[in-house]
XYZ file of C-alpha atoms in Angstrom:
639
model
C -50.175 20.359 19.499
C -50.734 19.810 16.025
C -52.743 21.749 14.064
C -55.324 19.720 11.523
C -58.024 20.702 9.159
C -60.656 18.071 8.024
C -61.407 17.883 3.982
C -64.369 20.025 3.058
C -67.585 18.326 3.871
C -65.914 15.530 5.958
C -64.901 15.017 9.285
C -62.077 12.937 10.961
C -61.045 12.147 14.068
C -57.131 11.538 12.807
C -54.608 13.995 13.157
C -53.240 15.015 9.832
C -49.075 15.441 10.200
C -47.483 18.606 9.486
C -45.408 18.975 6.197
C -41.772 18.572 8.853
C -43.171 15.694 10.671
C -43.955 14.090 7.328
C -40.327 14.847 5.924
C -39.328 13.571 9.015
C -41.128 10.552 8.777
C -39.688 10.023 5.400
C -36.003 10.832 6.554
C -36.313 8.371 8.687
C -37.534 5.391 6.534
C -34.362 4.550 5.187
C -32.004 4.321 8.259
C -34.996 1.938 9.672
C -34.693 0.085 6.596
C -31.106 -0.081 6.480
C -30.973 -1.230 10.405
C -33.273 -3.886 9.814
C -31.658 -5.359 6.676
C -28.297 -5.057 8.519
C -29.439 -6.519 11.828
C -30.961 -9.687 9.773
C -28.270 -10.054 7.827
C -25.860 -9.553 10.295
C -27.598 -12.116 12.695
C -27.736 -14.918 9.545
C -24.025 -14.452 8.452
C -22.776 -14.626 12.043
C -24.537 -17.748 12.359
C -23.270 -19.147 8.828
C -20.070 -18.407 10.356
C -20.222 -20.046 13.269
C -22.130 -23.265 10.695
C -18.668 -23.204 8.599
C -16.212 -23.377 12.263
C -18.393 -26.103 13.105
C -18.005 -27.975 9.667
C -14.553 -27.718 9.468
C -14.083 -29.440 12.859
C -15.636 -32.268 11.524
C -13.883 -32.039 8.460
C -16.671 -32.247 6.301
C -15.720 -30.025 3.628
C -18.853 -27.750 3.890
C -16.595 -24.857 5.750
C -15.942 -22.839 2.420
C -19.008 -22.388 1.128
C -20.443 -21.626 4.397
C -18.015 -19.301 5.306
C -18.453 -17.454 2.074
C -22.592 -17.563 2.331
C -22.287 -15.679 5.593
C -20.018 -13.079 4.370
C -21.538 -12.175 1.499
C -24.968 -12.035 3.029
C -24.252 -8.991 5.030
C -21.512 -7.857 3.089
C -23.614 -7.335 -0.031
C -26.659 -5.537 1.778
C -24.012 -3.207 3.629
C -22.439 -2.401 0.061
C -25.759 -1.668 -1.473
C -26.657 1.413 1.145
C -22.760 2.730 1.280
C -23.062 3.770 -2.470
C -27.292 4.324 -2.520
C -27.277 7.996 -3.396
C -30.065 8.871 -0.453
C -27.556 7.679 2.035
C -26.992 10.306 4.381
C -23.493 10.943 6.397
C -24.409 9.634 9.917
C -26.304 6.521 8.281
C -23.194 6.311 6.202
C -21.075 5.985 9.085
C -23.079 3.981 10.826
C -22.987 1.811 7.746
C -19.238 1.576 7.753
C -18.574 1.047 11.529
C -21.362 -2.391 11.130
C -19.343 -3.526 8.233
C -15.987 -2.869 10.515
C -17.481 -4.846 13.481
C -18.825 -8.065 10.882
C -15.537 -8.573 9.415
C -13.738 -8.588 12.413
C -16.032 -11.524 13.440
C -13.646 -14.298 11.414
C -10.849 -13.757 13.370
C -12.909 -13.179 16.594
C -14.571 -16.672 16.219
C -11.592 -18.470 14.998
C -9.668 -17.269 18.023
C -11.814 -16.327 20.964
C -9.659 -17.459 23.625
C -6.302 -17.319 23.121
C -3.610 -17.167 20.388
C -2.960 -19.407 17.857
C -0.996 -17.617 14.605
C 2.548 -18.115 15.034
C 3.293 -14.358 15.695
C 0.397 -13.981 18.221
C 2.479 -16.343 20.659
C 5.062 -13.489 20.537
C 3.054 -10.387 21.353
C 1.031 -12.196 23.747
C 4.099 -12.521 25.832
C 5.774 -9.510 25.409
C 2.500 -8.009 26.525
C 2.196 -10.490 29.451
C 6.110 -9.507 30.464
C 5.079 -6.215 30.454
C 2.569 -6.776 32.557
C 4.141 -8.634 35.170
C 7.428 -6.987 35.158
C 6.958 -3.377 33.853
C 9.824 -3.099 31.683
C 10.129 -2.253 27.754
C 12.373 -3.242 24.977
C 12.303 -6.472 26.476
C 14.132 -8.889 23.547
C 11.622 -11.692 22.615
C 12.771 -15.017 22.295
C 9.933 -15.697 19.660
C 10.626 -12.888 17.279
C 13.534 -11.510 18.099
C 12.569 -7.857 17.523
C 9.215 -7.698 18.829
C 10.306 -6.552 22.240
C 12.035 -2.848 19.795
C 8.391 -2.056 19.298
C 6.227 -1.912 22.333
C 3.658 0.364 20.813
C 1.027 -2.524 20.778
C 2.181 -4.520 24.100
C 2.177 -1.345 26.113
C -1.526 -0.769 25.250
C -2.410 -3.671 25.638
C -0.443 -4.188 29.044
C -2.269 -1.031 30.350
C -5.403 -2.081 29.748
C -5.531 -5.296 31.078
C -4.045 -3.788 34.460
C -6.433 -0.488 34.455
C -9.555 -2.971 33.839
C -8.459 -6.313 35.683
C -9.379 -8.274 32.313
C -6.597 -10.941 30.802
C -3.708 -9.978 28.441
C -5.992 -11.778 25.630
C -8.855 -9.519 25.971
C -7.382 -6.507 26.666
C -5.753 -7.562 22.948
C -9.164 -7.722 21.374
C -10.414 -4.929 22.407
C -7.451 -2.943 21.349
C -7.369 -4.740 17.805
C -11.379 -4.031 17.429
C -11.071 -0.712 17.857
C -8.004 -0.488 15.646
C -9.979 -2.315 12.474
C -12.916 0.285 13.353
C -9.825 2.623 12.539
C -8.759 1.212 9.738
C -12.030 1.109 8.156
C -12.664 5.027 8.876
C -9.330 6.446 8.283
C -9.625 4.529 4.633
C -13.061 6.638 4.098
C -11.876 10.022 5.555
C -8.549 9.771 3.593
C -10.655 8.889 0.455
C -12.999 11.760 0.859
C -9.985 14.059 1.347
C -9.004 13.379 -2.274
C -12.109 13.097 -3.724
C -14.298 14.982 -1.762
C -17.352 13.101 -2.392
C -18.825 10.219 0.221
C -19.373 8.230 -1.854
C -16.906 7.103 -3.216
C -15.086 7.320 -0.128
C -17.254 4.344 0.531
C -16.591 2.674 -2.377
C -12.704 2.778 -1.441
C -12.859 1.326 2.145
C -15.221 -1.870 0.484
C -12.716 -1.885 -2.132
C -9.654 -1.957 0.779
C -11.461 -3.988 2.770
C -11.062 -6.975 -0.234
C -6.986 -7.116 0.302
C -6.053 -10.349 1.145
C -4.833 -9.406 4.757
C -7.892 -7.709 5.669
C -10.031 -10.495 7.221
C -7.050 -12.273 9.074
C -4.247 -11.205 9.142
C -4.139 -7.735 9.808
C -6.462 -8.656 12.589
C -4.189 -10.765 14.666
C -2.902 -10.159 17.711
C 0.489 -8.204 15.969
C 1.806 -5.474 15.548
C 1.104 -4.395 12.237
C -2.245 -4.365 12.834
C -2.313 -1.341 15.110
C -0.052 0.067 13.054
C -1.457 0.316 9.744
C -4.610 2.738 11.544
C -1.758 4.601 12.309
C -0.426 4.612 8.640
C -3.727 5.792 7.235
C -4.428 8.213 9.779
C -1.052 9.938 9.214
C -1.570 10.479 5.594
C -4.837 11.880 6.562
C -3.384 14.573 8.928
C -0.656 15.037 6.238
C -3.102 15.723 3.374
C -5.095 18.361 5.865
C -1.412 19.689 7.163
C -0.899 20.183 2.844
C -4.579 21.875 2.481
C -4.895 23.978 5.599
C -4.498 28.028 5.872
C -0.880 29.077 6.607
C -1.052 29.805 10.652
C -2.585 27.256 13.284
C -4.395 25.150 11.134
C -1.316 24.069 9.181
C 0.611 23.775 12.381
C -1.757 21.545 14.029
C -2.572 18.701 11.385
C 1.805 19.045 11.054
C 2.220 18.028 15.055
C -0.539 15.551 14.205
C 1.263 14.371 11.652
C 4.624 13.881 13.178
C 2.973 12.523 16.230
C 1.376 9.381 14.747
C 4.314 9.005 12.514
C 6.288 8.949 15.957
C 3.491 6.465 17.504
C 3.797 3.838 13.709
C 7.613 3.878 14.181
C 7.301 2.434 17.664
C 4.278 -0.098 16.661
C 5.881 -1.675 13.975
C 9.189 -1.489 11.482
C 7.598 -2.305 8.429
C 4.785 -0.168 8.972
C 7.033 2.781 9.181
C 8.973 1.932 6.454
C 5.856 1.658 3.963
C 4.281 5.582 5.419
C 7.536 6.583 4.413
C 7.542 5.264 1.318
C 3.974 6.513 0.332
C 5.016 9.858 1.655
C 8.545 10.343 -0.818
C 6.004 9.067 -3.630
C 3.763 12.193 -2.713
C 6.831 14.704 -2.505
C 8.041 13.355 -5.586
C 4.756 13.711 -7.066
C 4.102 17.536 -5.854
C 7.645 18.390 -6.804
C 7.094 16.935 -10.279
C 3.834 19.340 -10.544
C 5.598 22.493 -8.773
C 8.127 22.290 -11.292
C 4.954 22.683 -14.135
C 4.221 25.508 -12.419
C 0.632 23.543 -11.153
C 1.107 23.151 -7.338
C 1.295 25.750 -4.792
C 4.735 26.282 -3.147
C 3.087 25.949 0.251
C 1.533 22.490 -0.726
C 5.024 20.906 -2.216
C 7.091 22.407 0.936
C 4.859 21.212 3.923
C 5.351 17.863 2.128
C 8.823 17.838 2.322
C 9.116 19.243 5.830
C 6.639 16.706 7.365
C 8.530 13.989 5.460
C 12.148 15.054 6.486
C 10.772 14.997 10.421
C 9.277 11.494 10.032
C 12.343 10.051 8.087
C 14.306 11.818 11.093
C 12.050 9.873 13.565
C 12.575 6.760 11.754
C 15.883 6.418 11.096
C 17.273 7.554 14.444
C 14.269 5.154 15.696
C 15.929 2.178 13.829
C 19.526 3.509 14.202
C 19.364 4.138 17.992
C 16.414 2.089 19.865
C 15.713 -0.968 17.437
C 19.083 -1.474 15.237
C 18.938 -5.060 15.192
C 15.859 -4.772 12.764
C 18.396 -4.437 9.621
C 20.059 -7.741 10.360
C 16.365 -9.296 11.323
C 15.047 -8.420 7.732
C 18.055 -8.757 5.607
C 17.988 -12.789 5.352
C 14.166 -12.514 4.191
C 15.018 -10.042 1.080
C 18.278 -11.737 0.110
C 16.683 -15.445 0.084
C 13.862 -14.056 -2.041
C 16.289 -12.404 -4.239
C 18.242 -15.231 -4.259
C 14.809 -17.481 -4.788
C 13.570 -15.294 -7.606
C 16.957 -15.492 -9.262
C 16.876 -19.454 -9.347
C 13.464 -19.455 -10.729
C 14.444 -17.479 -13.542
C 17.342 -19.905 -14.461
C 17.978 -23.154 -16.049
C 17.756 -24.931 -13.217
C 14.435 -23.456 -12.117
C 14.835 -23.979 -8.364
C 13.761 -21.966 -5.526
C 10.250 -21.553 -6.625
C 7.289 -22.233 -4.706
C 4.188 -23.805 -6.177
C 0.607 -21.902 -5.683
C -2.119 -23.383 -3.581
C 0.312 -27.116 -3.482
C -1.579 -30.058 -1.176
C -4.313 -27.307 -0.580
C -7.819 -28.550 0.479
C -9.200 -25.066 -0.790
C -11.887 -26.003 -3.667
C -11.762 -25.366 -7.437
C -13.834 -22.387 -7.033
C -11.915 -20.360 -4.654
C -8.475 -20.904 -6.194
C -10.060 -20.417 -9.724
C -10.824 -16.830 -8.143
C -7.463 -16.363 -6.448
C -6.020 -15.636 -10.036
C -8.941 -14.066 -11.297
C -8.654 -11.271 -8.476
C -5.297 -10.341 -9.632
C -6.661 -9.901 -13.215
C -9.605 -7.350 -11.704
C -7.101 -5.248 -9.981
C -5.070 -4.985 -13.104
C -7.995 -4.416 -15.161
C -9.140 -1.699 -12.490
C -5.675 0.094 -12.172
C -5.958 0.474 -16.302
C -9.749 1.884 -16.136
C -8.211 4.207 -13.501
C -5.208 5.247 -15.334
C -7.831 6.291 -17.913
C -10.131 7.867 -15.817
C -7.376 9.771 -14.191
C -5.735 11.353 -17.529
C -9.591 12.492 -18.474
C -10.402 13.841 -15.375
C -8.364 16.544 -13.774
C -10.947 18.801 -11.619
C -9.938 18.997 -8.138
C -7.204 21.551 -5.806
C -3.660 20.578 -5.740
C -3.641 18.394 -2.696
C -6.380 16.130 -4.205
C -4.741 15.842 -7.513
C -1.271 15.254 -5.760
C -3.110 12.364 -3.548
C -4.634 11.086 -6.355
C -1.561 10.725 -8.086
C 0.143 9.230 -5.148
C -2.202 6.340 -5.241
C -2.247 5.751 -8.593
C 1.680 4.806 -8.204
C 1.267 3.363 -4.842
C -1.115 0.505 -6.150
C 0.766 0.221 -9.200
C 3.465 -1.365 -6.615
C 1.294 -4.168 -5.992
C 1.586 -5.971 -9.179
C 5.766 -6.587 -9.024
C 5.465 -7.158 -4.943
C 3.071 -10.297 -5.846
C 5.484 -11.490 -7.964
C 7.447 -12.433 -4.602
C 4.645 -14.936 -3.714
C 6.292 -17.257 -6.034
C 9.424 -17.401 -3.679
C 9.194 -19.129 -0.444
C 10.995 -16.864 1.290
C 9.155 -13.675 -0.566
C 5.786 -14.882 -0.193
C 5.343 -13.407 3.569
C 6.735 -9.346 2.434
C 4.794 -10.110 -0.649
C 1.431 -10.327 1.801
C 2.617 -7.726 4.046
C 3.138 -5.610 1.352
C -0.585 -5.402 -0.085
C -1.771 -3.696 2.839
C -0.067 -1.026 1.974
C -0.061 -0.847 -2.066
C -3.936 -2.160 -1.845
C -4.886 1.163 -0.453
C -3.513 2.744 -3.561
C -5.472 0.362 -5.640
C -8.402 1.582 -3.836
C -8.450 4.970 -3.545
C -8.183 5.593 -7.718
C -10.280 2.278 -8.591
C -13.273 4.080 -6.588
C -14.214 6.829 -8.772
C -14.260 4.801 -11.713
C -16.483 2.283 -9.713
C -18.882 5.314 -8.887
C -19.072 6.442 -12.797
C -20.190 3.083 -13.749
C -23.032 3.167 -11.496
C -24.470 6.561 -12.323
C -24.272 5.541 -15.584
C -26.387 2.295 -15.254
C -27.205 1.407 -11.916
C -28.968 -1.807 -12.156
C -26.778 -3.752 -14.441
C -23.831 -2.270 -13.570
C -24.280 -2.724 -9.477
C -24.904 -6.368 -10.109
C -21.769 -6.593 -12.302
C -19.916 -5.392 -9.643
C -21.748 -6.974 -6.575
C -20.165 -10.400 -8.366
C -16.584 -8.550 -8.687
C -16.949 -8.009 -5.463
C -17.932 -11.374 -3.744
C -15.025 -12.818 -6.582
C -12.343 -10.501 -5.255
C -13.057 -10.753 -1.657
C -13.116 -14.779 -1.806
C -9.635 -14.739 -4.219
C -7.726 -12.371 -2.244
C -8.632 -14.413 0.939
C -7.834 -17.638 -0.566
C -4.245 -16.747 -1.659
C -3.441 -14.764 1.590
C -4.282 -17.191 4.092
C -4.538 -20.998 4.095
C -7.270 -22.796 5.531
C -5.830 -24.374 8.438
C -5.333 -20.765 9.382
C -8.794 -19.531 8.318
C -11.074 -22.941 10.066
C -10.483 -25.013 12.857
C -9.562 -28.535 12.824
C -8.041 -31.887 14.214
C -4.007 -31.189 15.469
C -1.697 -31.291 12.520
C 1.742 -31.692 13.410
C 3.595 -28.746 11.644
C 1.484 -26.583 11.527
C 1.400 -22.649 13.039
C -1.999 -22.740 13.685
C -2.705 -26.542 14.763
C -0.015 -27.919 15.933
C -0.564 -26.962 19.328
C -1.279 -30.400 21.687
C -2.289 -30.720 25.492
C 0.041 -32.656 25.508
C 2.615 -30.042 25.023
C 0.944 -27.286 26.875
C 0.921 -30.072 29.492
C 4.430 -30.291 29.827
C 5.647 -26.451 29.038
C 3.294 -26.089 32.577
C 5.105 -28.709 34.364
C 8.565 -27.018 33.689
C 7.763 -23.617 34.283
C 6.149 -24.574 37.777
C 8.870 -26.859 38.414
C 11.918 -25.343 37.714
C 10.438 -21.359 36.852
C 10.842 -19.065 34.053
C 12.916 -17.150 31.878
C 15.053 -20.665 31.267
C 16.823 -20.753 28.525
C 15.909 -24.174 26.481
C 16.555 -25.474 23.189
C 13.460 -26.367 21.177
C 11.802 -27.210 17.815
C 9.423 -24.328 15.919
C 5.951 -25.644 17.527
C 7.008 -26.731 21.390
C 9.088 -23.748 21.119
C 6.244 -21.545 20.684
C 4.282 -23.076 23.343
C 6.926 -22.954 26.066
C 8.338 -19.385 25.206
C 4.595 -18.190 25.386
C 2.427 -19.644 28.264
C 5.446 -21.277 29.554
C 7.506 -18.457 29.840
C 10.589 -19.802 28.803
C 13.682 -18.352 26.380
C 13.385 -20.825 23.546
C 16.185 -20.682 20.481
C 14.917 -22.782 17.530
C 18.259 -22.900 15.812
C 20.430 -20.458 13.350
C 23.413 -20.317 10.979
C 25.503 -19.169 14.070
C 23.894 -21.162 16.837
C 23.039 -24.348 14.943
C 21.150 -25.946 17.738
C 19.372 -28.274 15.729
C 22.862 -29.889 15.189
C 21.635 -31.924 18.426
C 18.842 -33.549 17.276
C 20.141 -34.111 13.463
C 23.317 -35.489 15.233
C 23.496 -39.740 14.217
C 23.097 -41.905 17.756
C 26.632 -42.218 19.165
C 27.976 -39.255 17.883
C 28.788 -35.939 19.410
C 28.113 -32.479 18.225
C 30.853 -30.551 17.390
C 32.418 -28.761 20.453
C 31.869 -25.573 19.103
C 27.917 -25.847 19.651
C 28.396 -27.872 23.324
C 30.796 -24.765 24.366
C 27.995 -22.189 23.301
C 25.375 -24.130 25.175
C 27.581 -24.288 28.407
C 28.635 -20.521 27.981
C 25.153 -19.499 27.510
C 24.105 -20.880 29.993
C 20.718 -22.896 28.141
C 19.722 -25.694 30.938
C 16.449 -27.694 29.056
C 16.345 -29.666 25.822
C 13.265 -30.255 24.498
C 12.409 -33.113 22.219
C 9.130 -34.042 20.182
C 9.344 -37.349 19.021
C 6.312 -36.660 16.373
C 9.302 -35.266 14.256
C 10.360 -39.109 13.663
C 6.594 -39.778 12.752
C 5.033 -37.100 10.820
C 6.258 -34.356 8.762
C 5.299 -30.438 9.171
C 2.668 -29.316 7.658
C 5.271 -26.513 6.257
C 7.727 -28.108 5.810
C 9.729 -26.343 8.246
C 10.977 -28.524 11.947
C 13.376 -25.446 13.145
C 13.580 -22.327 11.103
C 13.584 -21.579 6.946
C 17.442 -22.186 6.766
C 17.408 -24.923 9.159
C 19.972 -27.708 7.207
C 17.294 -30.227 7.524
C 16.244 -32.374 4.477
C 12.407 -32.172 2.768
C 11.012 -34.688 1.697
C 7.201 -36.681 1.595
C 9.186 -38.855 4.817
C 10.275 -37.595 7.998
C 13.847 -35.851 8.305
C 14.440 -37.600 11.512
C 14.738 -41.316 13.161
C 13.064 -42.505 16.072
C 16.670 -42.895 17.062
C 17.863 -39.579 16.773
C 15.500 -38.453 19.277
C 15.836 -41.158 21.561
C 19.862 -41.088 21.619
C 19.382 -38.252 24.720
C 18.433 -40.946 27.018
C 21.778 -42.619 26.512
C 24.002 -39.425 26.215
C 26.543 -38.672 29.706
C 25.563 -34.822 29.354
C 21.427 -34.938 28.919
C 19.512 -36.213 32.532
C 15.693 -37.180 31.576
C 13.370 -35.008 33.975
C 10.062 -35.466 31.911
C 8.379 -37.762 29.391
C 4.908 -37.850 28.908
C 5.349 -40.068 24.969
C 5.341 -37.703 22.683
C 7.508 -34.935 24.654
C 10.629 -35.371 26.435
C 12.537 -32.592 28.673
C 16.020 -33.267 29.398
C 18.412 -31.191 31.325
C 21.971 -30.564 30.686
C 24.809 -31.490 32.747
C 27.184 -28.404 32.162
C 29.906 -30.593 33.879
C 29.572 -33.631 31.564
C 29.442 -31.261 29.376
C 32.765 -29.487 29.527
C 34.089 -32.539 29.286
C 32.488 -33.673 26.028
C 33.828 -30.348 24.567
C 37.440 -30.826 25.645
């Protein structure tokens, strides 16, 4: 019962709080405050959102600036009470896991049902094969080393069979949670260096502005459970570094080596980059033991942890995935190769920036002028880091780390240029944008203290410019928005009439058939169809069979692999004499096919099947035809 006492010489019937209720009253205010402004906003962008899907299905050119009114209109509010100085740890949090759960809504709402990236195909049926048959290290006919690293398909598997819900699902729940991750594990491992929350909130906003944030690294693949993993590991390495010599120590160490263990088996590149960042931090601790500056302990718990996650790694790659090597090797040497041609006389091998793209003026305008932020924010925080040098030797040695970590992005873009370069060049910011966040974020929170007003709106615009650029020139529209089919394309290409067909065969004739294929029905009928599609290669040039003139035979090499190999189905799309891919790609990147504004192939070429002793028509629904080859015709043809 509360106790009240009226003012002299009046009376009241009102209770009159106590001096906690009324700080409690107060306390409360702002988390009220900040639930209603995020609830609003949250509701108004989700429904710009959905406005911009809706507008780019009917191609009215409205998408962009939709898309970009609803996610600044929660984005900015959400910003606001992350660095407010009265923001209190749990409202904080509560801040950070809204803003995690908004900006997974893109990909949610561009994909609600299903996959549609080129990679998701993949994962969704190496998860599904799981599933149904129970086995790992299953090789994927999609991406051929998917099946090495079942840390994502297992998950996923398991869920969908402990809680009857479909492979799909199960995959968006698991991704959810790992962007709530993400988003987290960038705070906590800020606060570790800096020890100060806010500007551990100033470095996930900043993170969360890297162009694979939105889309990409929330796709149905693997390196989107795996980079939680990354973060989380230098988190438990920087508390392994900073604990008390005894259990402490020990504890974040096993941590440590676990989820370095649990990234290997998620994803190759993944790996690769946590051991990258964590020889940069030995390096840098050694550098400073030598000056006498950082502990023993610190600089040797470094190197241990390191040495066991290289050991994982390696014998990971050299024992249980060692076809990864080969897999990756043709992507670095073509961009080599690539970069070298652009920077001689001849100029080839280059790749023109936003060519044929529908994005407007505005956003490619800020594509460029994102890269000039983060250059002009890596000098203010090479500055800012030679001033200040408070802080214990772990934070100082993370610090450092970072510094040289997001100094890496600026020759990895330089790879976007190449065709071949361009897709490690946007894998690679995920990785050297956390640097770039991490040491841009104190210098972010200095400028506000020292004018709040002017210099929070200045960098409320950096922001909304940054996020849009960064978007823009990691992921094209057609992968972004919905639209009408385009032929060619990874995310649109995808007909009825070729799910249609991939149905027919595998109820027909049954799965796991080995079938040659083009890049788009290939993906359709190795994924829900359940097939073994090859798209071509240097050593199995399959698309020999469909460049091959009408009347002519392939060479007797390729008919004597087919018949050895035992593939049984052909698949033909005839839009491939009509239209040309979006991408300009039919097979595969080195496919020996020409480019050009005209189709590659004749109506002929794709029609010669019907006519050919060794192909028997089974299907033809206009567009696609199935054929199925007659191993004893043949043997003959290759004799």
């Amino acid at each position: 019962m509360t106790l009240t006492r009226p003012a002299p010489g009046r009376t009241t019937g009102a209770a009159v709080a106590s001096p906690l209720e009324a700080a409690a009253t107060v306390s409360r205010r702002p988390a009220i405050l900040c639930a209603a402004t995020l609830v609003a906003t949250g509701s108004a962008g989700a429904a710009l959102l959905v406005a911009a899907n809706r507008a780019a299905e009917w191609d009215t050119g409205r998408q962009f600036a939709l898309f970009w009114a609803g996610m600044l209109v929660f984005t900015l509010p959400a910003v606001y009470w992350l660095v407010r100085r009265g923001t209190g740890t749990r409202l904080r949090v509560a801040v950070l896991t809204a803003y995690a759960g908004f900006t997974y809504l893109p990909k949610l709402l561009r994909t609600p049902d299903g996959p549609l990236y080129h990679d998701e195909f993949a994962h969704w049926r190496q998860a599904r094969e799981i599933l149904l048959d129970g086995r790992l290290f299953e090789q994927n006919p999609i991406v051929k080393v998917v099946g090495d690293f079942p840390g994502l398909h297992s998950a996923v598997a398991a869920i969908s069979g402990l809680t009857g819900v479909s492979i799909w699902h199960g995959a968006l729940l698991v991704l959810m949670v790992a962007h709530l991750l993400v988003v987290l594990g960038v705070a906590v491992l800020a606060e570790e260096i800096w020890q100060d929350a806010r500007i551990a909130a100033v470095a996930t906003i900043v993170y969360s502005l890297n162009s694979s944030f939105l889309f990409f690294d929330t796709q149905f693949g693997y390196e989107s459970l795996a980079i939680p993993l990354l973060v989380w590991t230098l988190v438990a390495l920087h508390r392994a570094m900073r604990g008390p010599a005894g259990r402490a120590r020990l504890g974040w160490s096993a941590v440590t080596v676990m989820l370095s263990a649990a990234t290997i088996a998620t994803h190759h590149l993944t790996a690769l980059g946590l051991l990258g960042v964590m020889l940069i931090l030995c390096a840098v601790a050694t550098a400073r033991a030598l000056r006498r500056i950082n502990p023993r302990a610190v600089t040797w718990t470094a190197w241990a942890l390191t040495a066991a996650a290289t050991v994982l790694v390696v014998s990971y790659l050299w024992v249980v995935a060692p076809r990864t090597a080969g897999y990756l090797d043709p992507y670095l040497a073509r961009a080599l190769d690539q970069f070298a041609g652009m920077a001689g006389e001849g100029g080839g091998g280059g790749r023109t920036l936003f060519r044929e793209s529908i994005a407007p003026w505005w956003e490619r305008a800020a594509a460029f002028g994102a890269q000039g932020v983060a250059g002009l924010g890596m000098l203010a925080a090479a500055l800012w880091l030679r001033r200040r040098r408070e802080g214990d030797a772990v934070s100082r040695n993370g610090a450092l780390t970072m510094f040289v970590l997001g100094s890496c992005y600026f020759p990895a873009a330089l790879l976007i240029l190449t065709p071949s370069g361009a897709e490690g060049a946007r894998r690679s910011w995920a990785f050297s944008y956390l640097g770039i966040a991490l040491v841009v974020a104190p210098v972010v929170i200095w400028l506000l203290d020292r004018a709040p007003f002017y210099s929070g709106t200045a960098l409320l615009a950096v922001c909304a410019v940054v996020m849009v650029g960064n978007t823009a020139a990691g992921m094209n529209p057609s992968y972004r928005f919905p639209g009408p089919p385009v032929f060619g394309s990874d995310t649109r290409s995808a007909i009825p009439e070729v799910s249609a067909a991939s149905a027919w065969l595998r109820s027909t004739q049954g799965r796991d058939l080995r079938i040659v294929a083009d890049r788009y029905s290939g993906l359709i009928f190795g994924s829900f169809g359940g097939q073994r599609p090859v798209t071509g290669s240097v050593s199995f040039p399959t698309y020999d069979l469909y460049l091959a003139q009408p009347g002519r035979q392939p060479s007797p090499r390729l008919i004597e692999q087919l018949s050895s190999w035992r593939f049984t189905y052909l698949i033909v799309d005839r839009r491939m004499a009509r239209e040309v891919p979006e991408i300009q790609i039919y097979f595969e990147t080195n496919e020996p096919v020409p480019h050009s504004d005209k189709p590659a192939f004749t109506l002929g070429q794709l029609t010669k099947f019907d006519r050919t002793p060794w192909t028997i028509k089974i299907y033809d629904s206009g567009n696609i035809a199935i054929y199925r080859f007659d191993f004893a015709s043949l043997r003959k043809a290759a004799r």
